[in-house]
Short mmCIF file of N, CA and C in Angstrom, two decimals:
data_model
loop_
_atom_site.label_atom_id
_atom_site.label_comp_id
_atom_site.label_asym_id
_atom_site.label_seq_id
_atom_site.Cartn_x
_atom_site.Cartn_y
_atom_site.Cartn_z
N PHE A 17 0.83 -1.20 0.00
CA PHE A 17 0.00 0.00 0.00
C PHE A 17 0.87 1.25 0.00
N ASP A 18 2.00 1.19 0.72
CA ASP A 18 2.94 2.33 0.78
C ASP A 18 3.49 2.65 -0.61
N THR A 19 3.87 1.60 -1.34
CA THR A 19 4.39 1.84 -2.69
C THR A 19 3.32 2.45 -3.59
N PHE A 20 2.09 2.01 -3.42
CA PHE A 20 1.00 2.57 -4.21
C PHE A 20 0.85 4.06 -3.92
N LEU A 21 0.91 4.45 -2.66
CA LEU A 21 0.80 5.86 -2.29
C LEU A 21 1.98 6.67 -2.84
N LYS A 22 3.17 6.09 -2.75
CA LYS A 22 4.36 6.79 -3.28
C LYS A 22 4.23 6.99 -4.79
N GLU A 23 3.82 5.93 -5.49
CA GLU A 23 3.65 6.04 -6.95
C GLU A 23 2.56 7.04 -7.29
N ASN A 24 1.48 6.99 -6.55
CA ASN A 24 0.37 7.92 -6.78
C ASN A 24 0.83 9.35 -6.53
N ASP A 25 1.59 9.54 -5.44
CA ASP A 25 2.11 10.86 -5.11
C ASP A 25 3.08 11.34 -6.21
N LYS A 26 3.92 10.42 -6.68
CA LYS A 26 4.89 10.74 -7.74
C LYS A 26 4.15 11.12 -9.03
N LYS A 27 3.13 10.37 -9.38
CA LYS A 27 2.35 10.66 -10.59
C LYS A 27 1.64 12.00 -10.46
N ALA A 28 1.11 12.30 -9.28
CA ALA A 28 0.43 13.57 -9.06
C ALA A 28 1.42 14.72 -9.20
N HIS A 29 2.62 14.53 -8.67
CA HIS A 29 3.68 15.56 -8.77
C HIS A 29 4.05 15.81 -10.24
N GLU A 30 4.22 14.72 -10.99
CA GLU A 30 4.56 14.84 -12.41
C GLU A 30 3.43 15.52 -13.18
N ALA A 31 2.20 15.19 -12.84
CA ALA A 31 1.05 15.79 -13.52
C ALA A 31 0.99 17.29 -13.23
N ILE A 32 1.30 17.68 -11.97
CA ILE A 32 1.30 19.10 -11.61
C ILE A 32 2.40 19.83 -12.38
N LYS A 33 3.60 19.23 -12.44
CA LYS A 33 4.71 19.84 -13.19
C LYS A 33 4.35 20.00 -14.66
N LYS A 34 3.77 18.95 -15.21
CA LYS A 34 3.39 18.99 -16.63
C LYS A 34 2.34 20.08 -16.87
N ALA A 35 1.37 20.18 -15.95
CA ALA A 35 0.31 21.19 -16.09
C ALA A 35 0.90 22.60 -15.98
N GLU A 36 1.84 22.78 -15.06
CA GLU A 36 2.49 24.10 -14.91
C GLU A 36 3.28 24.46 -16.17
N LYS A 37 3.98 23.46 -16.71
CA LYS A 37 4.77 23.68 -17.93
C LYS A 37 3.86 24.07 -19.10
N GLU A 38 2.76 23.36 -19.26
CA GLU A 38 1.83 23.65 -20.35
C GLU A 38 1.15 25.00 -20.16
N THR A 39 0.85 25.35 -18.90
CA THR A 39 0.26 26.65 -18.61
C THR A 39 1.22 27.77 -18.99
N LYS A 40 2.51 27.58 -18.66
CA LYS A 40 3.52 28.58 -19.01
C LYS A 40 3.64 28.72 -20.53
N LEU A 41 3.66 27.57 -21.24
CA LEU A 41 3.72 27.61 -22.70
C LEU A 41 2.52 28.34 -23.29
N LYS A 42 1.35 28.07 -22.71
CA LYS A 42 0.14 28.72 -23.20
C LYS A 42 0.21 30.23 -22.97
N GLN A 43 0.70 30.64 -21.80
CA GLN A 43 0.83 32.06 -21.50
C GLN A 43 1.82 32.73 -22.45
N ASP A 44 2.92 32.02 -22.75
CA ASP A 44 3.91 32.56 -23.70
C ASP A 44 3.29 32.74 -25.08
N LYS A 45 2.51 31.76 -25.51
CA LYS A 45 1.86 31.85 -26.82
C LYS A 45 0.85 33.01 -26.85
N VAL A 46 0.10 33.17 -25.78
CA VAL A 46 -0.88 34.26 -25.71
C VAL A 46 -0.16 35.60 -25.77
N ALA A 47 0.97 35.73 -25.06
CA ALA A 47 1.74 36.97 -25.08
C ALA A 47 2.29 37.23 -26.49
N GLU A 48 2.75 36.17 -27.14
CA GLU A 48 3.27 36.32 -28.52
C GLU A 48 2.16 36.75 -29.47
N ILE A 49 0.98 36.18 -29.31
CA ILE A 49 -0.16 36.56 -30.15
C ILE A 49 -0.51 38.03 -29.94
N LYS A 50 -0.48 38.49 -28.69
CA LYS A 50 -0.77 39.90 -28.41
C LYS A 50 0.25 40.81 -29.09
N LYS A 51 1.54 40.42 -29.00
CA LYS A 51 2.59 41.23 -29.65
C LYS A 51 2.37 41.29 -31.15
N LEU A 52 2.06 40.15 -31.75
CA LEU A 52 1.84 40.10 -33.19
C LEU A 52 0.62 40.91 -33.60
N ASN A 53 -0.44 40.85 -32.80
CA ASN A 53 -1.63 41.65 -33.11
C ASN A 53 -1.33 43.14 -33.03
N GLN A 54 -0.51 43.53 -32.05
CA GLN A 54 -0.11 44.93 -31.95
C GLN A 54 0.72 45.35 -33.16
N ALA A 55 1.63 44.47 -33.57
CA ALA A 55 2.46 44.77 -34.75
C ALA A 55 1.57 44.90 -35.99
N ILE A 56 0.57 44.05 -36.12
CA ILE A 56 -0.36 44.13 -37.25
C ILE A 56 -1.10 45.46 -37.23
N GLN A 57 -1.54 45.88 -36.07
CA GLN A 57 -2.26 47.15 -35.96
C GLN A 57 -1.36 48.32 -36.34
N VAL A 58 -0.09 48.28 -35.93
CA VAL A 58 0.85 49.35 -36.28
C VAL A 58 1.03 49.40 -37.80
N VAL A 59 1.21 48.24 -38.43
CA VAL A 59 1.39 48.19 -39.88
C VAL A 59 0.14 48.68 -40.59
N GLN A 60 -1.03 48.28 -40.11
CA GLN A 60 -2.27 48.72 -40.75
C GLN A 60 -2.44 50.23 -40.60
N SER A 61 -2.04 50.77 -39.47
CA SER A 61 -2.11 52.22 -39.27
C SER A 61 -1.18 52.94 -40.25
N ASP A 62 0.04 52.42 -40.39
CA ASP A 62 0.99 53.01 -41.35
C ASP A 62 0.45 52.92 -42.78
N MET A 63 -0.15 51.79 -43.10
CA MET A 63 -0.71 51.63 -44.44
C MET A 63 -1.81 52.64 -44.68
N SER A 64 -2.63 52.86 -43.70
CA SER A 64 -3.72 53.82 -43.82
C SER A 64 -3.18 55.22 -44.05
N LYS A 65 -2.14 55.60 -43.28
CA LYS A 65 -1.54 56.93 -43.46
C LYS A 65 -0.95 57.07 -44.86
N HIS A 66 -0.22 56.04 -45.29
CA HIS A 66 0.41 56.10 -46.61
C HIS A 66 -0.63 56.10 -47.73
N LYS A 67 -1.73 55.40 -47.51
CA LYS A 67 -2.78 55.37 -48.52
C LYS A 67 -3.40 56.76 -48.67
N GLU A 68 -3.60 57.44 -47.55
CA GLU A 68 -4.14 58.81 -47.61
C GLU A 68 -3.16 59.74 -48.32
N ALA A 69 -1.87 59.61 -48.01
CA ALA A 69 -0.86 60.44 -48.66
C ALA A 69 -0.82 60.15 -50.16
N LEU A 70 -0.93 58.89 -50.53
CA LEU A 70 -0.96 58.52 -51.95
C LEU A 70 -2.16 59.14 -52.65
N GLU A 71 -3.31 59.07 -52.03
CA GLU A 71 -4.50 59.66 -52.63
C GLU A 71 -4.32 61.16 -52.83
N ASP A 72 -3.74 61.83 -51.85
CA ASP A 72 -3.47 63.27 -51.98
C ASP A 72 -2.52 63.53 -53.15
N CYS A 73 -1.44 62.76 -53.21
CA CYS A 73 -0.47 62.94 -54.29
C CYS A 73 -1.10 62.71 -55.66
N LEU A 74 -1.94 61.70 -55.76
CA LEU A 74 -2.60 61.42 -57.04
C LEU A 74 -3.54 62.55 -57.44
N LYS A 75 -4.20 63.16 -56.45
CA LYS A 75 -5.06 64.31 -56.76
C LYS A 75 -4.23 65.47 -57.28
N TYR A 76 -3.08 65.73 -56.61
CA TYR A 76 -2.21 66.83 -57.05
C TYR A 76 -1.64 66.54 -58.44
N LYS A 77 -1.27 65.29 -58.68
CA LYS A 77 -0.73 64.92 -59.99
C LYS A 77 -1.79 65.14 -61.07
N GLN A 78 -3.00 64.70 -60.78
CA GLN A 78 -4.08 64.87 -61.75
C GLN A 78 -4.30 66.36 -62.03
N PHE A 79 -4.24 67.18 -61.00
CA PHE A 79 -4.41 68.62 -61.18
C PHE A 79 -3.29 69.19 -62.06
N LEU A 80 -2.04 68.80 -61.74
CA LEU A 80 -0.91 69.31 -62.53
C LEU A 80 -0.97 68.79 -63.97
N ASP A 81 -1.41 67.55 -64.13
CA ASP A 81 -1.55 67.01 -65.49
C ASP A 81 -2.59 67.79 -66.28
N SER A 82 -3.62 68.27 -65.60
CA SER A 82 -4.65 69.03 -66.32
C SER A 82 -4.10 70.40 -66.76
N LEU A 83 -3.05 70.90 -66.07
CA LEU A 83 -2.44 72.18 -66.43
C LEU A 83 -1.32 72.03 -67.46
N THR A 84 -0.87 70.81 -67.69
CA THR A 84 0.25 70.57 -68.59
C THR A 84 -0.15 70.86 -70.04
N PRO A 85 0.70 71.59 -70.77
CA PRO A 85 0.39 71.87 -72.17
C PRO A 85 0.29 70.58 -73.00
N HIS A 86 -0.64 70.55 -73.92
CA HIS A 86 -0.88 69.37 -74.74
C HIS A 86 0.36 69.01 -75.58
N GLU A 87 1.09 70.02 -76.05
CA GLU A 87 2.28 69.78 -76.87
C GLU A 87 3.33 69.00 -76.08
N PHE A 88 3.48 69.33 -74.79
CA PHE A 88 4.45 68.63 -73.95
C PHE A 88 4.07 67.15 -73.80
N VAL A 89 2.78 66.90 -73.62
CA VAL A 89 2.31 65.52 -73.47
C VAL A 89 2.59 64.75 -74.76
N GLU A 90 2.29 65.35 -75.90
CA GLU A 90 2.54 64.69 -77.19
C GLU A 90 4.02 64.40 -77.37
N GLU A 91 4.86 65.34 -76.99
CA GLU A 91 6.32 65.17 -77.10
C GLU A 91 6.78 63.99 -76.23
N GLN A 92 6.24 63.89 -75.01
CA GLN A 92 6.61 62.80 -74.11
C GLN A 92 6.14 61.45 -74.66
N ILE A 93 4.96 61.45 -75.26
CA ILE A 93 4.44 60.21 -75.85
C ILE A 93 5.33 59.78 -77.01
N MET A 94 5.76 60.74 -77.83
CA MET A 94 6.66 60.42 -78.95
C MET A 94 7.99 59.86 -78.43
N LYS A 95 8.54 60.46 -77.37
CA LYS A 95 9.79 59.96 -76.80
C LYS A 95 9.62 58.53 -76.29
N LYS A 96 8.48 58.28 -75.67
CA LYS A 96 8.22 56.94 -75.15
C LYS A 96 8.15 55.93 -76.29
N LYS A 97 7.46 56.31 -77.38
CA LYS A 97 7.35 55.41 -78.53
C LYS A 97 8.73 55.15 -79.15
N GLU A 98 9.58 56.18 -79.18
CA GLU A 98 10.93 56.01 -79.72
C GLU A 98 11.73 55.04 -78.85
N ARG A 99 11.61 55.17 -77.51
CA ARG A 99 12.32 54.26 -76.61
C ARG A 99 11.81 52.83 -76.81
N GLN A 100 10.48 52.68 -76.97
CA GLN A 100 9.92 51.35 -77.20
C GLN A 100 10.45 50.75 -78.51
N ALA A 101 10.50 51.57 -79.55
CA ALA A 101 10.99 51.10 -80.84
C ALA A 101 12.47 50.72 -80.74
N GLN A 102 13.22 51.50 -79.99
CA GLN A 102 14.65 51.21 -79.82
C GLN A 102 14.84 49.88 -79.07
N ARG A 103 14.07 49.67 -77.99
CA ARG A 103 14.16 48.40 -77.26
C ARG A 103 13.75 47.23 -78.15
N ARG A 104 12.72 47.43 -78.98
CA ARG A 104 12.27 46.38 -79.90
C ARG A 104 13.39 46.05 -80.88
N GLN A 105 14.02 47.09 -81.44
CA GLN A 105 15.09 46.87 -82.41
C GLN A 105 16.27 46.14 -81.77
N GLU A 106 16.58 46.49 -80.53
CA GLU A 106 17.68 45.81 -79.83
C GLU A 106 17.36 44.32 -79.65
N ARG A 107 16.10 44.00 -79.29
CA ARG A 107 15.71 42.60 -79.14
C ARG A 107 15.78 41.87 -80.48
N ILE A 108 15.36 42.55 -81.55
CA ILE A 108 15.41 41.95 -82.89
C ILE A 108 16.86 41.68 -83.27
N ASP A 109 17.73 42.67 -83.05
CA ASP A 109 19.15 42.51 -83.39
C ASP A 109 19.77 41.34 -82.62
N GLU A 110 19.41 41.22 -81.32
CA GLU A 110 19.94 40.12 -80.51
C GLU A 110 19.44 38.77 -81.04
N ALA A 111 18.17 38.71 -81.42
CA ALA A 111 17.61 37.45 -81.93
C ALA A 111 18.27 37.05 -83.25
N ILE A 112 18.48 38.02 -84.12
CA ILE A 112 19.12 37.71 -85.41
C ILE A 112 20.57 37.31 -85.21
N ALA A 113 21.28 38.00 -84.30
CA ALA A 113 22.67 37.65 -84.02
C ALA A 113 22.76 36.23 -83.45
N ALA A 114 21.84 35.87 -82.57
CA ALA A 114 21.84 34.52 -82.01
C ALA A 114 21.54 33.49 -83.09
N TRP A 115 20.61 33.82 -83.99
CA TRP A 115 20.27 32.92 -85.09
C TRP A 115 21.48 32.71 -86.01
N GLU A 116 22.16 33.81 -86.36
CA GLU A 116 23.33 33.70 -87.23
C GLU A 116 24.45 32.91 -86.56
N ALA A 117 24.65 33.12 -85.26
CA ALA A 117 25.68 32.36 -84.54
C ALA A 117 25.33 30.88 -84.52
N SER A 118 24.06 30.56 -84.34
CA SER A 118 23.62 29.17 -84.34
C SER A 118 23.84 28.53 -85.70
N LYS A 119 23.50 29.29 -86.74
CA LYS A 119 23.70 28.79 -88.11
C LYS A 119 25.19 28.52 -88.36
N LYS A 120 26.02 29.44 -87.97
CA LYS A 120 27.47 29.33 -88.19
C LYS A 120 28.02 28.13 -87.42
N ARG A 121 27.58 27.97 -86.18
CA ARG A 121 28.05 26.85 -85.35
C ARG A 121 27.65 25.52 -85.99
N LEU A 122 26.40 25.40 -86.46
CA LEU A 122 25.96 24.16 -87.10
C LEU A 122 26.77 23.86 -88.36
N ALA A 123 27.03 24.90 -89.16
CA ALA A 123 27.80 24.70 -90.40
C ALA A 123 29.23 24.26 -90.07
N GLU A 124 29.82 24.87 -89.04
CA GLU A 124 31.20 24.50 -88.67
C GLU A 124 31.25 23.07 -88.14
N GLU A 125 30.26 22.69 -87.33
CA GLU A 125 30.22 21.32 -86.80
C GLU A 125 30.06 20.33 -87.94
N TRP A 126 29.19 20.65 -88.90
CA TRP A 126 28.97 19.76 -90.04
C TRP A 126 30.26 19.60 -90.85
N ALA A 127 30.94 20.74 -91.12
CA ALA A 127 32.18 20.68 -91.89
C ALA A 127 33.25 19.89 -91.15
N ALA A 128 33.34 20.06 -89.83
CA ALA A 128 34.34 19.34 -89.05
C ALA A 128 34.05 17.84 -89.06
N LYS A 129 32.80 17.45 -88.94
CA LYS A 129 32.45 16.02 -88.98
C LYS A 129 32.77 15.43 -90.35
N GLU A 130 32.42 16.18 -91.40
CA GLU A 130 32.69 15.69 -92.76
C GLU A 130 34.19 15.54 -92.97
N GLN A 131 34.96 16.50 -92.52
CA GLN A 131 36.42 16.44 -92.67
C GLN A 131 37.00 15.26 -91.88
N ALA A 132 36.45 15.02 -90.68
CA ALA A 132 36.92 13.89 -89.87
C ALA A 132 36.60 12.57 -90.58
N ASP A 133 35.42 12.48 -91.20
CA ASP A 133 35.06 11.27 -91.94
C ASP A 133 36.00 11.06 -93.13
N ILE A 134 36.32 12.13 -93.84
CA ILE A 134 37.23 12.03 -95.00
C ILE A 134 38.59 11.55 -94.54
N GLU A 135 39.10 12.15 -93.46
CA GLU A 135 40.42 11.74 -92.96
C GLU A 135 40.43 10.29 -92.51
N ALA A 136 39.34 9.84 -91.89
CA ALA A 136 39.25 8.44 -91.45
C ALA A 136 39.25 7.51 -92.64
N LEU A 137 38.55 7.90 -93.72
CA LEU A 137 38.51 7.05 -94.93
C LEU A 137 39.88 7.03 -95.63
N ILE A 138 40.57 8.16 -95.63
CA ILE A 138 41.90 8.21 -96.24
C ILE A 138 42.85 7.30 -95.46
N LYS A 139 42.77 7.32 -94.14
CA LYS A 139 43.62 6.44 -93.31
C LYS A 139 43.27 4.98 -93.55
N ALA A 140 42.02 4.74 -93.91
CA ALA A 140 41.59 3.36 -94.16
C ALA A 140 42.02 2.88 -95.54
N GLY A 141 42.67 3.77 -96.34
CA GLY A 141 43.20 3.35 -97.62
C GLY A 141 42.44 3.86 -98.82
N LYS A 142 41.49 4.70 -98.66
CA LYS A 142 40.74 5.26 -99.80
C LYS A 142 41.51 6.44 -100.36
N SER A 143 41.25 6.75 -101.65
CA SER A 143 41.86 7.94 -102.25
C SER A 143 41.07 9.17 -101.77
N LYS A 144 41.68 10.35 -101.91
CA LYS A 144 41.03 11.59 -101.46
C LYS A 144 39.68 11.77 -102.15
N LYS A 145 39.68 11.55 -103.47
CA LYS A 145 38.45 11.76 -104.25
C LYS A 145 37.35 10.78 -103.81
N ALA A 146 37.72 9.53 -103.67
CA ALA A 146 36.74 8.51 -103.26
C ALA A 146 36.27 8.77 -101.83
N ALA A 147 37.19 9.21 -100.98
CA ALA A 147 36.84 9.49 -99.59
C ALA A 147 35.87 10.67 -99.52
N LYS A 148 36.11 11.71 -100.35
CA LYS A 148 35.22 12.86 -100.35
C LYS A 148 33.83 12.46 -100.84
N GLN A 149 33.78 11.62 -101.86
CA GLN A 149 32.48 11.19 -102.38
C GLN A 149 31.74 10.32 -101.37
N GLN A 150 32.44 9.44 -100.71
CA GLN A 150 31.81 8.53 -99.76
C GLN A 150 31.41 9.25 -98.46
N ALA A 151 32.21 10.20 -98.04
CA ALA A 151 31.95 10.89 -96.76
C ALA A 151 30.98 12.05 -96.90
N SER A 152 30.67 12.43 -98.15
CA SER A 152 29.79 13.58 -98.31
C SER A 152 28.43 13.26 -97.72
N ARG A 153 27.95 14.17 -96.96
CA ARG A 153 26.64 14.02 -96.31
C ARG A 153 25.86 15.30 -96.56
N PRO A 154 24.54 15.22 -96.52
CA PRO A 154 23.75 16.44 -96.76
C PRO A 154 23.99 17.45 -95.63
N PRO A 155 23.97 18.72 -95.97
CA PRO A 155 24.18 19.72 -94.91
C PRO A 155 23.04 19.67 -93.89
N PRO A 156 23.33 20.08 -92.68
CA PRO A 156 22.29 20.02 -91.64
C PRO A 156 21.17 21.02 -91.92
N LYS A 157 20.02 20.72 -91.35
CA LYS A 157 18.90 21.64 -91.49
C LYS A 157 19.15 22.84 -90.59
N MET A 158 19.13 23.99 -91.17
CA MET A 158 19.41 25.22 -90.42
C MET A 158 18.14 25.68 -89.71
N PRO A 159 18.32 26.33 -88.55
CA PRO A 159 17.14 26.84 -87.84
C PRO A 159 16.48 27.95 -88.65
N PRO A 160 15.15 28.07 -88.53
CA PRO A 160 14.47 29.12 -89.31
C PRO A 160 14.82 30.51 -88.76
N ARG A 161 14.77 31.47 -89.66
CA ARG A 161 15.04 32.85 -89.27
C ARG A 161 13.96 33.30 -88.28
N PRO A 162 14.36 34.01 -87.22
CA PRO A 162 13.34 34.46 -86.25
C PRO A 162 12.33 35.40 -86.90
N ARG A 163 11.09 35.29 -86.45
CA ARG A 163 10.03 36.15 -87.00
C ARG A 163 10.06 37.48 -86.26
N VAL A 164 10.80 38.42 -86.81
CA VAL A 164 10.97 39.72 -86.15
C VAL A 164 9.74 40.60 -86.27
N GLU A 165 8.90 40.32 -87.25
CA GLU A 165 7.71 41.17 -87.41
C GLU A 165 6.71 40.92 -86.28
N ASP A 166 6.84 39.80 -85.57
CA ASP A 166 5.95 39.50 -84.45
C ASP A 166 6.44 40.10 -83.14
N GLU A 167 7.63 40.68 -83.15
CA GLU A 167 8.19 41.26 -81.91
C GLU A 167 7.38 42.48 -81.50
N PRO A 168 6.80 42.45 -80.29
CA PRO A 168 5.93 43.57 -79.88
C PRO A 168 6.72 44.74 -79.31
N LEU A 169 6.07 45.89 -79.29
CA LEU A 169 6.61 47.03 -78.55
C LEU A 169 6.27 46.79 -77.08
N THR A 170 7.23 47.01 -76.21
CA THR A 170 6.96 46.78 -74.79
C THR A 170 7.21 48.06 -74.01
N SER A 171 6.51 48.18 -72.91
CA SER A 171 6.64 49.35 -72.07
C SER A 171 7.59 49.03 -70.93
N SER A 172 8.38 50.02 -70.54
CA SER A 172 9.30 49.83 -69.42
C SER A 172 8.58 50.02 -68.10
N GLY A 173 7.34 50.49 -68.15
CA GLY A 173 6.59 50.74 -66.94
C GLY A 173 6.85 52.13 -66.37
N GLN A 174 7.75 52.83 -67.00
CA GLN A 174 8.09 54.18 -66.55
C GLN A 174 7.00 55.15 -67.01
N GLU A 175 6.59 56.02 -66.09
CA GLU A 175 5.57 57.00 -66.45
C GLU A 175 6.21 58.12 -67.27
N LEU A 176 5.34 58.86 -67.96
CA LEU A 176 5.81 60.00 -68.72
C LEU A 176 6.35 61.06 -67.76
N ASP A 177 7.35 61.81 -68.22
CA ASP A 177 7.88 62.90 -67.40
C ASP A 177 6.82 63.93 -67.17
N MET A 178 6.91 64.58 -66.00
CA MET A 178 5.94 65.64 -65.68
C MET A 178 6.47 66.98 -66.17
N TYR A 179 5.57 67.84 -66.56
CA TYR A 179 5.93 69.17 -67.01
C TYR A 179 6.39 70.02 -65.84
N PHE A 180 5.68 69.90 -64.73
CA PHE A 180 6.02 70.66 -63.53
C PHE A 180 6.91 69.80 -62.66
N THR A 181 8.17 70.20 -62.52
CA THR A 181 9.10 69.40 -61.71
C THR A 181 9.56 70.12 -60.45
N GLU A 182 9.35 71.42 -60.36
CA GLU A 182 9.76 72.15 -59.17
C GLU A 182 8.54 72.77 -58.53
N PRO A 183 8.54 72.84 -57.19
CA PRO A 183 7.38 73.42 -56.50
C PRO A 183 7.22 74.89 -56.76
#
């Protein structure tokens, strides 16, 4: 009976320790949740302030845009179109250069393989003429030229310059 009481007492002690440990963990989690909720509220408050400032700035921009001379806007649009055309041309030039390099590489590889075959046949005892005739293979199929007419004009995402730049 004594051992039963000791074991029961030991189990009760362990259960109390475990309960205290879990209570402390729960309190820590609750405190962490409170801190995180406060941080969320601070961020939401900042977002609200910034959103109001953004709305004010957009109103001022709209007002200044309404005062901007039409000729200036047209000039900025033309500059933007020129930049778009320039970026398009650069992409086209890069695509054509890559295509030409690929074509050149394929032709060089084909010529090197054909030459290696001719040399192997000559070493095997064939004459140069017979080796050239036997080793001749059709040229490789070249990649098609890129379709540059399908290349679109793209925007950099940059807004047009403003006419009014100083307060």
